[in-house]
Amino acid sequence: MNDKKILELFKEGQREKAFSKLYSLYPKIESLILSKGGQKQDASDVFQEALIILNRNLEKSDFKLTSSFYTYLYSVSRFIWKDAQKKFSKEELKNFNVTEVEYFHCVLEEKKYQRAELAFIELGNRCQELLRLFYHKAMSFKEIAKMMQFTSEKIAKNQKYKCLAKAKDIYKTSKMLQS
């Protein structure tokens, strides 16, 4: 199946079918990772992360696939692997072309998403619920206070602030640990 048809599947909401077609590219990505000293499990992890990055980008209205799916996944996988190994030299980073910069940026963005998800998970159930109610369900502080049994909407608002501050601290700490 060609790239155009896979892209159509994505646009039609048939993501599962599209991803099953993209899995035909996995052996080439596995070969790449194995040739760079990785194991089969590393290759699987890298490929999954590349697919997640692709999926996030396809959901963006301004994203344009400027290469084949193979080239995109191969390049992103290469960047994921090299970044995980901390093997980028400053000279190499300076010499990236425009497309390579774009792909590497996607990898870095995914790392931010992962740190944010981990920070959210580490918050604990009560903070998670409060933030979901406020951001995802767009509930008012009055509704949140009632639902979560706070004595007032001011306390709900204050608790939201504390939860966000805690999430930011967790995010910053995870960022420092990865550096």
mmCIF file of C-alpha atoms in Angstrom:
data_model
loop_
_atom_site.group_PDB
_atom_site.id
_atom_site.type_symbol
_atom_site.label_atom_id
_atom_site.label_comp_id
_atom_site.label_asym_id
_atom_site.label_seq_id
_atom_site.Cartn_x
_atom_site.Cartn_y
_atom_site.Cartn_z
ATOM 1 C CA MET A 1 0.000 0.000 0.000
ATOM 2 C CA ASN A 2 1.394 3.382 -0.911
ATOM 3 C CA ASP A 3 1.775 6.422 1.340
ATOM 4 C CA LYS A 4 -1.132 8.261 -0.216
ATOM 5 C CA LYS A 5 -3.538 5.456 0.681
ATOM 6 C CA ILE A 6 -2.164 5.223 4.223
ATOM 7 C CA LEU A 7 -2.606 8.978 4.629
ATOM 8 C CA GLU A 8 -6.197 8.641 3.379
ATOM 9 C CA LEU A 9 -6.842 5.968 6.014
ATOM 10 C CA PHE A 10 -5.629 8.367 8.706
ATOM 11 C CA LYS A 11 -7.813 11.172 7.366
ATOM 12 C CA GLU A 12 -10.831 8.853 7.280
ATOM 13 C CA GLY A 13 -10.281 7.927 10.924
ATOM 14 C CA GLN A 14 -9.132 4.398 10.139
ATOM 15 C CA ARG A 15 -6.013 4.693 12.269
ATOM 16 C CA GLU A 16 -5.866 1.008 13.174
ATOM 17 C CA LYS A 17 -5.807 -0.002 9.524
ATOM 18 C CA ALA A 18 -3.218 2.681 8.717
ATOM 19 C CA PHE A 19 -0.957 1.631 11.578
ATOM 20 C CA SER A 20 -1.196 -2.027 10.571
ATOM 21 C CA LYS A 21 0.133 -0.980 7.140
ATOM 22 C CA LEU A 22 2.954 0.999 8.755
ATOM 23 C CA TYR A 23 4.028 -2.074 10.716
ATOM 24 C CA SER A 24 5.325 -3.492 7.458
ATOM 25 C CA LEU A 25 8.167 -0.964 7.880
ATOM 26 C CA TYR A 26 9.195 -2.391 11.251
ATOM 27 C CA PRO A 27 11.842 -4.850 9.946
ATOM 28 C CA LYS A 28 13.794 -1.956 8.411
ATOM 29 C CA ILE A 29 13.666 0.010 11.659
ATOM 30 C CA GLU A 30 14.686 -3.098 13.590
ATOM 31 C CA SER A 31 17.687 -3.519 11.287
ATOM 32 C CA LEU A 32 18.661 0.095 11.918
ATOM 33 C CA ILE A 33 18.560 -0.254 15.704
ATOM 34 C CA LEU A 34 20.340 -3.628 15.659
ATOM 35 C CA SER A 35 23.082 -2.156 13.433
ATOM 36 C CA LYS A 36 23.562 0.626 15.999
ATOM 37 C CA GLY A 37 24.088 -1.801 18.889
ATOM 38 C CA GLY A 38 20.516 -2.114 20.090
ATOM 39 C CA GLN A 39 18.514 -5.214 20.884
ATOM 40 C CA LYS A 40 15.200 -6.413 19.427
ATOM 41 C CA GLN A 41 13.303 -4.973 22.421
ATOM 42 C CA ASP A 42 15.036 -1.612 21.878
ATOM 43 C CA ALA A 43 13.940 -1.675 18.243
ATOM 44 C CA SER A 44 10.360 -2.413 19.242
ATOM 45 C CA ASP A 45 10.365 0.415 21.802
ATOM 46 C CA VAL A 46 11.906 2.883 19.358
ATOM 47 C CA PHE A 47 9.430 1.963 16.623
ATOM 48 C CA GLN A 48 6.480 2.359 19.012
ATOM 49 C CA GLU A 49 7.744 5.778 20.067
ATOM 50 C CA ALA A 50 8.205 6.804 16.419
ATOM 51 C CA LEU A 51 4.604 5.768 15.713
ATOM 52 C CA ILE A 52 3.397 7.797 18.711
ATOM 53 C CA ILE A 53 5.258 10.833 17.405
ATOM 54 C CA LEU A 54 3.799 10.302 13.942
ATOM 55 C CA ASN A 55 0.308 9.973 15.396
ATOM 56 C CA ARG A 56 0.647 13.173 17.449
ATOM 57 C CA ASN A 57 1.860 15.031 14.378
ATOM 58 C CA LEU A 58 -0.910 13.707 12.151
ATOM 59 C CA GLU A 59 -3.422 15.083 14.661
ATOM 60 C CA LYS A 60 -2.017 18.588 14.173
ATOM 61 C CA SER A 61 -3.853 20.573 11.520
ATOM 62 C CA ASP A 62 -0.667 22.251 10.267
ATOM 63 C CA PHE A 63 1.406 19.059 9.925
ATOM 64 C CA LYS A 64 2.531 18.177 6.416
ATOM 65 C CA LEU A 65 4.271 14.890 5.709
ATOM 66 C CA THR A 66 7.105 16.029 3.437
ATOM 67 C CA SER A 67 8.632 12.602 2.909
ATOM 68 C CA SER A 68 7.500 9.013 2.665
ATOM 69 C CA PHE A 69 6.283 7.301 5.828
ATOM 70 C CA TYR A 70 9.364 5.113 5.646
ATOM 71 C CA THR A 71 11.746 8.089 5.528
ATOM 72 C CA TYR A 72 9.859 9.804 8.340
ATOM 73 C CA LEU A 73 9.801 6.747 10.624
ATOM 74 C CA TYR A 74 13.402 5.834 9.796
ATOM 75 C CA SER A 75 14.661 9.344 10.561
ATOM 76 C CA VAL A 76 12.609 9.748 13.728
ATOM 77 C CA SER A 77 13.680 6.277 14.911
ATOM 78 C CA ARG A 78 17.321 7.136 14.269
ATOM 79 C CA PHE A 79 16.964 10.330 16.300
ATOM 80 C CA ILE A 80 15.166 8.548 19.133
ATOM 81 C CA TRP A 81 17.901 5.932 19.308
ATOM 82 C CA LYS A 82 20.797 8.380 19.116
ATOM 83 C CA ASP A 83 19.171 10.684 21.665
ATOM 84 C CA ALA A 84 18.588 7.760 24.039
ATOM 85 C CA GLN A 85 22.261 6.861 23.688
ATOM 86 C CA LYS A 86 23.279 10.532 24.169
ATOM 87 C CA LYS A 87 25.459 10.233 21.043
ATOM 88 C CA PHE A 88 24.852 13.555 19.324
ATOM 89 C CA SER A 89 27.931 15.719 18.960
ATOM 90 C CA LYS A 90 27.542 19.505 18.847
ATOM 91 C CA GLU A 91 29.018 19.475 15.345
ATOM 92 C CA GLU A 92 26.475 16.909 14.191
ATOM 93 C CA LEU A 93 23.600 18.938 15.637
ATOM 94 C CA LYS A 94 24.838 22.062 13.841
ATOM 95 C CA ASN A 95 24.919 20.259 10.499
ATOM 96 C CA PHE A 96 21.306 19.055 10.482
ATOM 97 C CA ASN A 97 19.326 20.045 7.416
ATOM 98 C CA VAL A 98 15.834 21.565 7.739
ATOM 99 C CA THR A 99 14.038 18.212 7.616
ATOM 100 C CA GLU A 100 16.386 16.668 10.180
ATOM 101 C CA VAL A 101 15.821 19.609 12.517
ATOM 102 C CA GLU A 102 12.062 19.128 12.142
ATOM 103 C CA TYR A 103 12.275 15.391 12.900
ATOM 104 C CA PHE A 104 14.605 15.913 15.852
ATOM 105 C CA HIS A 105 12.240 18.567 17.187
ATOM 106 C CA CYS A 106 9.434 15.964 17.059
ATOM 107 C CA VAL A 107 11.535 13.609 19.181
ATOM 108 C CA LEU A 108 12.231 16.330 21.741
ATOM 109 C CA GLU A 109 8.536 17.268 21.859
ATOM 110 C CA GLU A 110 7.634 13.648 22.548
ATOM 111 C CA LYS A 111 10.061 13.601 25.467
ATOM 112 C CA LYS A 112 8.221 16.626 26.887
ATOM 113 C CA TYR A 113 4.880 14.829 26.504
ATOM 114 C CA GLN A 114 6.272 11.791 28.281
ATOM 115 C CA ARG A 115 7.603 13.880 31.188
ATOM 116 C CA ALA A 116 4.247 15.687 31.444
ATOM 117 C CA GLU A 117 2.367 12.380 31.481
ATOM 118 C CA LEU A 118 4.656 11.037 34.203
ATOM 119 C CA ALA A 119 4.208 14.210 36.240
ATOM 120 C CA PHE A 120 0.435 13.857 35.933
ATOM 121 C CA ILE A 121 0.568 10.206 37.022
ATOM 122 C CA GLU A 122 2.740 11.068 40.035
ATOM 123 C CA LEU A 123 0.279 13.722 41.208
ATOM 124 C CA GLY A 124 -2.046 11.269 42.843
ATOM 125 C CA ASN A 125 -5.702 10.530 42.210
ATOM 126 C CA ARG A 126 -7.223 13.593 43.866
ATOM 127 C CA CYS A 127 -5.134 16.102 41.912
ATOM 128 C CA GLN A 128 -5.606 14.140 38.709
ATOM 129 C CA GLU A 129 -9.366 14.191 39.157
ATOM 130 C CA LEU A 130 -9.439 17.915 39.929
ATOM 131 C CA LEU A 131 -7.364 18.777 36.866
ATOM 132 C CA ARG A 132 -9.452 16.487 34.636
ATOM 133 C CA LEU A 133 -12.650 18.126 35.837
ATOM 134 C CA PHE A 134 -11.290 21.616 35.256
ATOM 135 C CA TYR A 135 -9.391 21.176 31.975
ATOM 136 C CA HIS A 136 -11.014 18.223 30.277
ATOM 137 C CA LYS A 137 -14.615 18.598 31.386
ATOM 138 C CA ALA A 138 -14.438 22.413 31.692
ATOM 139 C CA MET A 139 -16.309 22.403 34.997
ATOM 140 C CA SER A 140 -16.539 25.541 37.107
ATOM 141 C CA PHE A 141 -14.863 25.755 40.499
ATOM 142 C CA LYS A 142 -18.308 25.772 42.063
ATOM 143 C CA GLU A 143 -19.165 22.454 40.386
ATOM 144 C CA ILE A 144 -15.755 20.998 41.247
ATOM 145 C CA ALA A 145 -16.091 22.055 44.894
ATOM 146 C CA LYS A 146 -19.449 20.338 45.131
ATOM 147 C CA MET A 147 -18.337 17.175 43.331
ATOM 148 C CA MET A 148 -15.058 16.822 45.220
ATOM 149 C CA GLN A 149 -16.570 17.937 48.548
ATOM 150 C CA PHE A 150 -14.493 21.067 49.066
ATOM 151 C CA THR A 151 -16.089 23.577 51.414
ATOM 152 C CA SER A 152 -15.935 26.367 48.843
ATOM 153 C CA GLU A 153 -15.022 27.165 45.256
ATOM 154 C CA LYS A 154 -12.107 29.253 46.566
ATOM 155 C CA ILE A 155 -10.627 26.113 48.142
ATOM 156 C CA ALA A 156 -11.128 24.211 44.874
ATOM 157 C CA LYS A 157 -9.326 26.996 42.992
ATOM 158 C CA ASN A 158 -6.502 27.045 45.525
ATOM 159 C CA GLN A 159 -6.191 23.251 45.349
ATOM 160 C CA LYS A 160 -5.971 23.410 41.536
ATOM 161 C CA TYR A 161 -3.127 25.918 41.857
ATOM 162 C CA LYS A 162 -1.309 23.609 44.304
ATOM 163 C CA CYS A 163 -1.795 20.610 42.005
ATOM 164 C CA LEU A 164 -0.373 22.517 39.035
ATOM 165 C CA ALA A 165 2.583 23.724 41.098
ATOM 166 C CA LYS A 166 3.265 20.148 42.201
ATOM 167 C CA ALA A 167 3.022 18.909 38.590
ATOM 168 C CA LYS A 168 5.474 21.592 37.453
ATOM 169 C CA ASP A 169 7.922 20.605 40.201
ATOM 170 C CA ILE A 170 7.706 16.934 39.226
ATOM 171 C CA TYR A 171 8.168 17.895 35.550
ATOM 172 C CA LYS A 172 11.233 20.043 36.300
ATOM 173 C CA THR A 173 12.756 17.327 38.500
ATOM 174 C CA SER A 174 12.265 14.692 35.791
ATOM 175 C CA LYS A 175 13.858 17.055 33.268
ATOM 176 C CA MET A 176 16.926 17.506 35.474
ATOM 177 C CA LEU A 177 17.223 13.750 36.019
ATOM 178 C CA GLN A 178 17.234 13.130 32.253
ATOM 179 C CA SER A 179 19.953 15.687 31.573
#
